[in-house]
GROMACS .gro file of C-alpha atoms in nm:
model
  326
    1MET     CA    1  -2.401  16.327  -5.301
    2GLU     CA    2  -2.129  16.181  -5.520
    3MET     CA    3  -1.828  16.038  -5.337
    4VAL     CA    4  -1.483  16.026  -5.497
    5GLU     CA    5  -1.136  15.905  -5.409
    6LEU     CA    6  -0.896  16.160  -5.262
    7GLY     CA    7  -0.603  16.082  -5.489
    8ARG     CA    8  -0.368  15.813  -5.362
    9THR     CA    9  -0.465  15.851  -4.995
   10GLY     CA   10  -0.720  15.572  -4.976
   11LEU     CA   11  -0.970  15.826  -4.841
   12THR     CA   12  -1.309  15.893  -4.998
   13VAL     CA   13  -1.465  16.240  -4.993
   14SER     CA   14  -1.787  16.402  -5.103
   15ARG     CA   15  -1.759  16.631  -5.404
   16LEU     CA   16  -1.865  16.918  -5.180
   17GLY     CA   17  -1.692  16.993  -4.852
   18LEU     CA   18  -1.789  17.232  -4.575
   19GLY     CA   19  -1.522  17.476  -4.460
   20LEU     CA   20  -1.572  17.577  -4.099
   21ALA     CA   21  -1.403  17.918  -4.084
   22SER     CA   22  -1.735  18.103  -4.098
   23LEU     CA   23  -1.870  17.889  -3.815
   24GLY     CA   24  -1.572  18.001  -3.608
   25GLY     CA   25  -1.691  18.362  -3.638
   26MET     CA   26  -1.503  18.486  -3.944
   27PHE     CA   27  -1.617  18.847  -3.997
   28ALA     CA   28  -1.940  18.794  -3.801
   29ALA     CA   29  -2.046  18.599  -3.495
   30VAL     CA   30  -2.243  18.278  -3.546
   31PRO     CA   31  -2.447  18.140  -3.254
   32GLU     CA   32  -2.332  17.797  -3.145
   33GLN     CA   33  -2.663  17.622  -3.210
   34GLN     CA   34  -2.674  17.774  -3.559
   35ALA     CA   35  -2.321  17.652  -3.626
   36ILE     CA   36  -2.407  17.299  -3.518
   37ALA     CA   37  -2.733  17.307  -3.716
   38THR     CA   38  -2.534  17.408  -4.027
   39ILE     CA   39  -2.304  17.108  -3.990
   40ASP     CA   40  -2.604  16.886  -3.924
   41ARG     CA   41  -2.772  17.012  -4.244
   42ALA     CA   42  -2.453  16.949  -4.440
   43TRP     CA   43  -2.457  16.592  -4.312
   44GLU     CA   44  -2.821  16.549  -4.420
   45LEU     CA   45  -2.722  16.667  -4.768
   46GLY     CA   46  -2.453  16.399  -4.794
   47ILE     CA   47  -2.151  16.619  -4.726
   48ARG     CA   48  -1.878  16.409  -4.568
   49LEU     CA   49  -1.577  16.641  -4.594
   50PHE     CA   50  -1.520  16.898  -4.319
   51ASP     CA   51  -1.227  17.139  -4.295
   52THR     CA   52  -1.130  17.344  -3.991
   53ALA     CA   53  -0.818  17.494  -3.829
   54PRO     CA   54  -0.696  17.595  -3.482
   55VAL     CA   55  -0.679  17.961  -3.587
   56TYR     CA   56  -1.045  17.970  -3.694
   57GLY     CA   57  -1.192  18.158  -3.401
   58TYR     CA   58  -0.889  18.055  -3.191
   59GLY     CA   59  -1.019  17.705  -3.133
   60LEU     CA   60  -1.389  17.788  -3.161
   61SER     CA   61  -1.434  17.628  -3.504
   62GLU     CA   62  -1.262  17.306  -3.398
   63ARG     CA   63  -1.468  17.285  -3.080
   64ARG     CA   64  -1.792  17.331  -3.274
   65ALA     CA   65  -1.680  17.073  -3.530
   66GLY     CA   66  -1.636  16.827  -3.248
   67LEU     CA   67  -1.975  16.903  -3.096
   68ALA     CA   68  -2.147  16.835  -3.429
   69LEU     CA   69  -1.942  16.542  -3.558
   70ARG     CA   70  -1.815  16.328  -3.275
   71GLY     CA   71  -2.137  16.130  -3.242
   72ARG     CA   72  -2.124  16.029  -3.609
   73PRO     CA   73  -1.972  15.702  -3.734
   74ARG     CA   74  -1.604  15.794  -3.757
   75SER     CA   75  -1.542  15.602  -4.077
   76ALA     CA   76  -1.824  15.793  -4.249
   77PHE     CA   77  -1.655  16.134  -4.281
   78ILE     CA   78  -1.324  16.300  -4.360
   79LEU     CA   79  -1.201  16.556  -4.108
   80CYS     CA   80  -0.927  16.805  -4.195
   81THR     CA   81  -0.745  17.054  -3.978
   82LYS     CA   82  -0.420  17.247  -3.986
   83VAL     CA   83  -0.088  17.308  -3.811
   84GLY     CA   84   0.141  17.611  -3.799
   85ARG     CA   85  -0.023  17.814  -3.524
   86LEU     CA   86  -0.061  17.727  -3.157
   87ILE     CA   87  -0.353  17.872  -2.963
   88GLU     CA   88  -0.227  17.979  -2.621
   89PRO     CA   89  -0.258  18.251  -2.356
   90GLY     CA   90  -0.119  18.577  -2.488
   91GLY     CA   91  -0.062  18.442  -2.838
   92PRO     CA   92   0.067  18.747  -3.031
   93ASP     CA   93  -0.031  18.674  -3.393
   94ILE     CA   94  -0.381  18.817  -3.363
   95GLN     CA   95  -0.610  18.830  -3.666
   96PRO     CA   96  -0.885  19.095  -3.649
   97ILE     CA   97  -1.125  18.896  -3.870
   98TRP     CA   98  -1.254  18.677  -3.584
   99ALA     CA   99  -1.571  18.817  -3.429
  100GLU     CA  100  -1.596  18.612  -3.110
  101PRO     CA  101  -1.260  18.463  -3.010
  102PRO     CA  102  -1.216  18.325  -2.659
  103ARG     CA  103  -1.074  18.585  -2.422
  104GLY     CA  104  -0.710  18.580  -2.322
  105VAL     CA  105  -0.581  18.349  -2.593
  106GLY     CA  106  -0.439  18.401  -2.938
  107PRO     CA  107  -0.241  18.227  -3.210
  108ARG     CA  108   0.137  18.200  -3.211
  109LEU     CA  109   0.306  18.110  -3.537
  110ASP     CA  110   0.531  17.804  -3.493
  111TYR     CA  111   0.623  17.543  -3.755
  112SER     CA  112   0.876  17.356  -3.539
  113TYR     CA  113   0.847  16.980  -3.504
  114ALA     CA  114   0.748  17.001  -3.137
  115ALA     CA  115   0.488  17.272  -3.199
  116VAL     CA  116   0.330  17.078  -3.485
  117MET     CA  117   0.299  16.765  -3.272
  118ARG     CA  118   0.152  16.972  -2.989
  119SER     CA  119  -0.091  17.146  -3.225
  120PHE     CA  120  -0.210  16.809  -3.356
  121GLU     CA  121  -0.276  16.675  -3.008
  122GLU     CA  122  -0.452  16.994  -2.900
  123SER     CA  123  -0.678  16.981  -3.206
  124LEU     CA  124  -0.779  16.625  -3.117
  125ALA     CA  125  -0.854  16.737  -2.761
  126ARG     CA  126  -1.060  17.042  -2.869
  127MET     CA  127  -1.270  16.833  -3.105
  128GLY     CA  128  -1.296  16.524  -2.886
  129ILE     CA  129  -1.233  16.313  -3.195
  130ASP     CA  130  -0.960  16.052  -3.202
  131ARG     CA  131  -0.838  16.088  -3.559
  132ILE     CA  132  -0.769  16.357  -3.816
  133ASP     CA  133  -0.776  16.237  -4.175
  134VAL     CA  134  -0.605  16.522  -4.361
  135LEU     CA  135  -0.357  16.751  -4.188
  136HIS     CA  136  -0.260  17.072  -4.369
  137ILE     CA  137   0.050  17.283  -4.312
  138HIS     CA  138  -0.124  17.620  -4.290
  139ASP     CA  139   0.017  17.925  -4.476
  140PRO     CA  140   0.368  17.778  -4.520
  141GLU     CA  141   0.497  18.098  -4.678
  142LEU     CA  142   0.502  18.258  -4.331
  143ASP     CA  143   0.807  18.046  -4.243
  144PHE     CA  144   0.882  17.847  -4.554
  145THR     CA  145   1.205  17.690  -4.432
  146LYS     CA  146   1.058  17.540  -4.114
  147ALA     CA  147   0.728  17.456  -4.280
  148SER     CA  148   0.903  17.254  -4.551
  149THR     CA  149   1.140  17.077  -4.311
  150SER     CA  150   1.037  17.053  -3.944
  151ALA     CA  151   0.660  17.069  -3.995
  152LEU     CA  152   0.672  16.834  -4.292
  153LYS     CA  153   0.884  16.587  -4.093
  154ALA     CA  154   0.621  16.578  -3.820
  155LEU     CA  155   0.334  16.522  -4.062
  156THR     CA  156   0.527  16.255  -4.251
  157GLU     CA  157   0.585  16.070  -3.925
  158LEU     CA  158   0.218  16.093  -3.832
  159ARG     CA  159   0.121  15.954  -4.172
  160GLY     CA  160   0.377  15.677  -4.140
  161ARG     CA  161   0.225  15.571  -3.807
  162GLY     CA  162  -0.123  15.573  -3.958
  163THR     CA  163  -0.225  15.852  -3.721
  164ILE     CA  164  -0.329  16.073  -4.013
  165GLY     CA  165  -0.431  15.966  -4.360
  166ALA     CA  166  -0.285  16.244  -4.573
  167VAL     CA  167  -0.021  16.519  -4.565
  168SER     CA  168  -0.136  16.845  -4.718
  169LEU     CA  169  -0.089  17.219  -4.747
  170GLY     CA  170  -0.349  17.485  -4.674
  171VAL     CA  171  -0.255  17.780  -4.894
  172ASN     CA  172  -0.388  18.092  -5.063
  173HIS     CA  173  -0.110  18.121  -5.321
  174ALA     CA  174  -0.053  17.882  -5.611
  175ASP     CA  175   0.313  17.982  -5.650
  176VAL     CA  176   0.383  17.897  -5.284
  177ALA     CA  177   0.231  17.552  -5.328
  178ALA     CA  178   0.429  17.489  -5.647
  179ARG     CA  179   0.752  17.599  -5.479
  180PHE     CA  180   0.678  17.369  -5.184
  181LEU     CA  181   0.614  17.071  -5.411
  182ARG     CA  182   0.935  17.127  -5.602
  183SER     CA  183   1.141  17.174  -5.287
  184VAL     CA  184   1.026  16.860  -5.104
  185GLY     CA  185   1.018  16.617  -5.395
  186PRO     CA  186   0.759  16.365  -5.518
  187ALA     CA  187   0.546  16.139  -5.298
  188THR     CA  188   0.576  16.379  -5.001
  189LEU     CA  189   0.248  16.569  -5.022
  190ASP     CA  190  -0.080  16.392  -5.090
  191CYS     CA  191  -0.303  16.692  -5.148
  192ILE     CA  192  -0.334  17.069  -5.130
  193LEU     CA  193  -0.620  17.284  -5.004
  194LEU     CA  194  -0.599  17.586  -5.234
  195ALA     CA  195  -0.814  17.893  -5.173
  196GLY     CA  196  -0.916  18.133  -5.446
  197ARG     CA  197  -0.666  18.039  -5.717
  198TYR     CA  198  -0.865  17.805  -5.938
  199THR     CA  199  -1.196  17.981  -5.981
  200LEU     CA  200  -1.397  18.155  -6.249
  201LEU     CA  201  -1.228  18.481  -6.148
  202ASP     CA  202  -0.874  18.359  -6.083
  203GLN     CA  203  -0.727  18.062  -6.269
  204SER     CA  204  -0.364  18.128  -6.186
  205ALA     CA  205  -0.321  17.776  -6.047
  206GLY     CA  206  -0.388  17.637  -6.394
  207ASP     CA  207  -0.063  17.774  -6.534
  208ASP     CA  208   0.186  17.582  -6.321
  209LEU     CA  209   0.050  17.426  -6.005
  210LEU     CA  210  -0.225  17.205  -6.144
  211PRO     CA  211  -0.008  17.053  -6.421
  212LEU     CA  212   0.262  16.992  -6.160
  213CYS     CA  213   0.011  16.824  -5.929
  214ARG     CA  214  -0.107  16.603  -6.212
  215ASP     CA  215   0.251  16.496  -6.284
  216LEU     CA  216   0.319  16.420  -5.915
  217GLY     CA  217  -0.012  16.252  -5.832
  218VAL     CA  218  -0.119  16.526  -5.591
  219VAL     CA  219  -0.485  16.630  -5.573
  220VAL     CA  220  -0.623  16.976  -5.500
  221LEU     CA  221  -0.923  17.066  -5.288
  222ALA     CA  222  -1.050  17.392  -5.439
  223ALA     CA  223  -1.164  17.641  -5.174
  224GLY     CA  224  -1.270  18.004  -5.200
  225VAL     CA  225  -1.454  17.931  -5.525
  226PHE     CA  226  -1.694  18.221  -5.468
  227GLN     CA  227  -1.409  18.469  -5.408
  228GLY     CA  228  -1.579  18.600  -5.097
  229GLY     CA  229  -1.907  18.639  -5.286
  230VAL     CA  230  -1.781  18.912  -5.516
  231LEU     CA  231  -1.926  18.733  -5.821
  232ALA     CA  232  -2.272  18.763  -5.669
  233ASP     CA  233  -2.238  19.116  -5.529
  234SER     CA  234  -1.952  19.344  -5.632
  235SER     CA  235  -2.096  19.661  -5.478
  236LYS     CA  236  -1.888  19.874  -5.248
  237GLY     CA  237  -1.908  19.762  -4.890
  238ALA     CA  238  -2.035  19.411  -4.969
  239PRO     CA  239  -1.863  19.144  -4.758
  240HIS     CA  240  -1.624  19.020  -5.026
  241GLY     CA  241  -1.293  19.159  -4.903
  242TYR     CA  242  -1.270  19.453  -5.144
  243GLY     CA  243  -1.327  19.812  -5.046
  244VAL     CA  244  -1.365  19.893  -5.413
  245VAL     CA  245  -1.354  19.614  -5.671
  246PRO     CA  246  -1.061  19.680  -5.912
  247PRO     CA  247  -1.180  19.793  -6.259
  248ALA     CA  248  -1.031  19.493  -6.443
  249LEU     CA  249  -1.204  19.252  -6.204
  250ALA     CA  250  -1.532  19.441  -6.231
  251THR     CA  251  -1.516  19.413  -6.611
  252ARG     CA  252  -1.452  19.039  -6.584
  253ILE     CA  253  -1.744  18.996  -6.344
  254GLU     CA  254  -1.979  19.181  -6.576
  255GLY     CA  255  -1.867  18.961  -6.866
  256LEU     CA  256  -1.934  18.649  -6.664
  257ARG     CA  257  -2.273  18.773  -6.548
  258GLY     CA  258  -2.372  18.855  -6.906
  259ILE     CA  259  -2.297  18.502  -7.029
  260CYS     CA  260  -2.472  18.357  -6.725
  261ARG     CA  261  -2.784  18.555  -6.813
  262ARG     CA  262  -2.765  18.443  -7.176
  263TYR     CA  263  -2.760  18.074  -7.080
  264ALA     CA  264  -2.978  18.105  -6.765
  265VAL     CA  265  -2.694  17.975  -6.547
  266PRO     CA  266  -2.672  18.106  -6.189
  267PRO     CA  267  -2.323  18.259  -6.149
  268LEU     CA  268  -2.258  18.078  -5.823
  269ALA     CA  269  -2.356  17.743  -5.977
  270ALA     CA  270  -2.095  17.800  -6.247
  271ALA     CA  271  -1.843  17.900  -5.983
  272ALA     CA  272  -1.909  17.585  -5.780
  273GLN     CA  273  -1.887  17.350  -6.076
  274PHE     CA  274  -1.597  17.500  -6.271
  275PRO     CA  275  -1.307  17.365  -6.061
  276LEU     CA  276  -1.452  17.013  -6.048
  277ALA     CA  277  -1.395  16.962  -6.419
  278HIS     CA  278  -1.018  16.956  -6.368
  279PRO     CA  279  -0.880  16.602  -6.321
  280VAL     CA  280  -0.675  16.693  -6.013
  281VAL     CA  281  -0.970  16.855  -5.829
  282PRO     CA  282  -1.187  16.591  -5.660
  283ALA     CA  283  -1.387  16.834  -5.444
  284VAL     CA  284  -1.465  17.196  -5.369
  285VAL     CA  285  -1.481  17.331  -5.014
  286VAL     CA  286  -1.722  17.614  -4.936
  287GLY     CA  287  -1.817  17.807  -4.626
  288ALA     CA  288  -2.167  17.861  -4.489
  289ARG     CA  289  -2.318  18.035  -4.188
  290THR     CA  290  -2.665  17.880  -4.190
  291PRO     CA  291  -2.832  17.553  -4.286
  292ALA     CA  292  -3.005  17.733  -4.573
  293GLU     CA  293  -2.675  17.856  -4.716
  294ILE     CA  294  -2.516  17.513  -4.735
  295ALA     CA  295  -2.836  17.368  -4.884
  296GLU     CA  296  -2.829  17.638  -5.151
  297VAL     CA  297  -2.470  17.559  -5.244
  298ALA     CA  298  -2.537  17.184  -5.254
  299ALA     CA  299  -2.821  17.246  -5.499
  300MET     CA  300  -2.579  17.437  -5.724
  301LEU     CA  301  -2.383  17.118  -5.789
  302ASP     CA  302  -2.697  16.965  -5.943
  303GLN     CA  303  -2.768  17.268  -6.161
  304GLU     CA  304  -2.758  17.165  -6.526
  305ILE     CA  305  -2.508  17.375  -6.721
  306PRO     CA  306  -2.491  17.337  -7.100
  307GLY     CA  307  -2.157  17.276  -7.268
  308GLU     CA  308  -2.217  17.582  -7.483
  309PHE     CA  309  -2.193  17.797  -7.170
  310TRP     CA  310  -1.834  17.687  -7.105
  311TRP     CA  311  -1.744  17.739  -7.471
  312ALA     CA  312  -1.884  18.092  -7.450
  313LEU     CA  313  -1.667  18.167  -7.148
  314GLU     CA  314  -1.362  18.049  -7.337
  315ARG     CA  315  -1.443  18.251  -7.647
  316GLU     CA  316  -1.466  18.563  -7.433
  317GLY     CA  317  -1.133  18.484  -7.267
  318LEU     CA  318  -1.296  18.432  -6.928
  319ILE     CA  319  -1.165  18.078  -6.884
  320THR     CA  320  -0.842  17.950  -7.028
  321ALA     CA  321  -0.852  17.584  -6.932
  322ARG     CA  322  -1.113  17.472  -7.189
  323ALA     CA  323  -0.941  17.136  -7.227
  324GLU     CA  324  -1.030  17.059  -6.866
  325ILE     CA  325  -1.402  17.131  -6.905
  326GLY     CA  326  -1.629  16.841  -6.986
   0.00000   0.00000   0.00000
């Protein structure tokens, strides 16, 4: 698998990363051996970028990441996790999406300097790995003031000591990331993990955030590129986060599927490849629950897609960033 530089960080990542939320039991339980086998298969495929978080299964995802990765050569992979929530007994900020969280513990939102430093140390302990390469401030909009001051101070100190390689955000909203960048000034953030906002179905990050990142030398890891799978299956009750897909989105999906049929391009292959054409996006991060799923996604990056396909999407108004498509 192709390896690329992660902006100015000095780190090198694979073009495809594995997000470990699903392996922490997001929406459905995943047996531990299956989770480890999925990470092992990703490694066999050349994936060297792994992203987790304390809140993913309330520590379960991080623990499984450690079980699968800590025997590997440490310089051979990039490990990312997040700060902003502590996992502790009676933690009140419960999220119902986790199918198998450990009993008696929960997340507590806390972006203070002390909490961030504690979260970092606890992540290292859960994983049994001595270094985290990219540390994201998770969902900074939940306490923007502390996230952009106290939490950022902690991460900047860790980077300055060489304890982490890059300071980042983990966000679902392009406007939040742009606001954060403008409020903290240049050369503060190295990268942003952005979920669901630079995809075939939602290109809102292309209006403001991506040009801003290009100006400031910040790179973006594009996550959520399949929008929960709605591009593949938009039926009611499918596991894509919509009870009923909004009519405007359904129309867009049908338009995309029609062009995909015309050019014999699998929709999910187009979804995986689209963000990578932008100069500030070095990699996409996808989730998987099984070894077969991550193998299928990896194959999508090798799918040949004709240039005429992208032009057709632009003509139909389905993508607006034609200048960024090779």
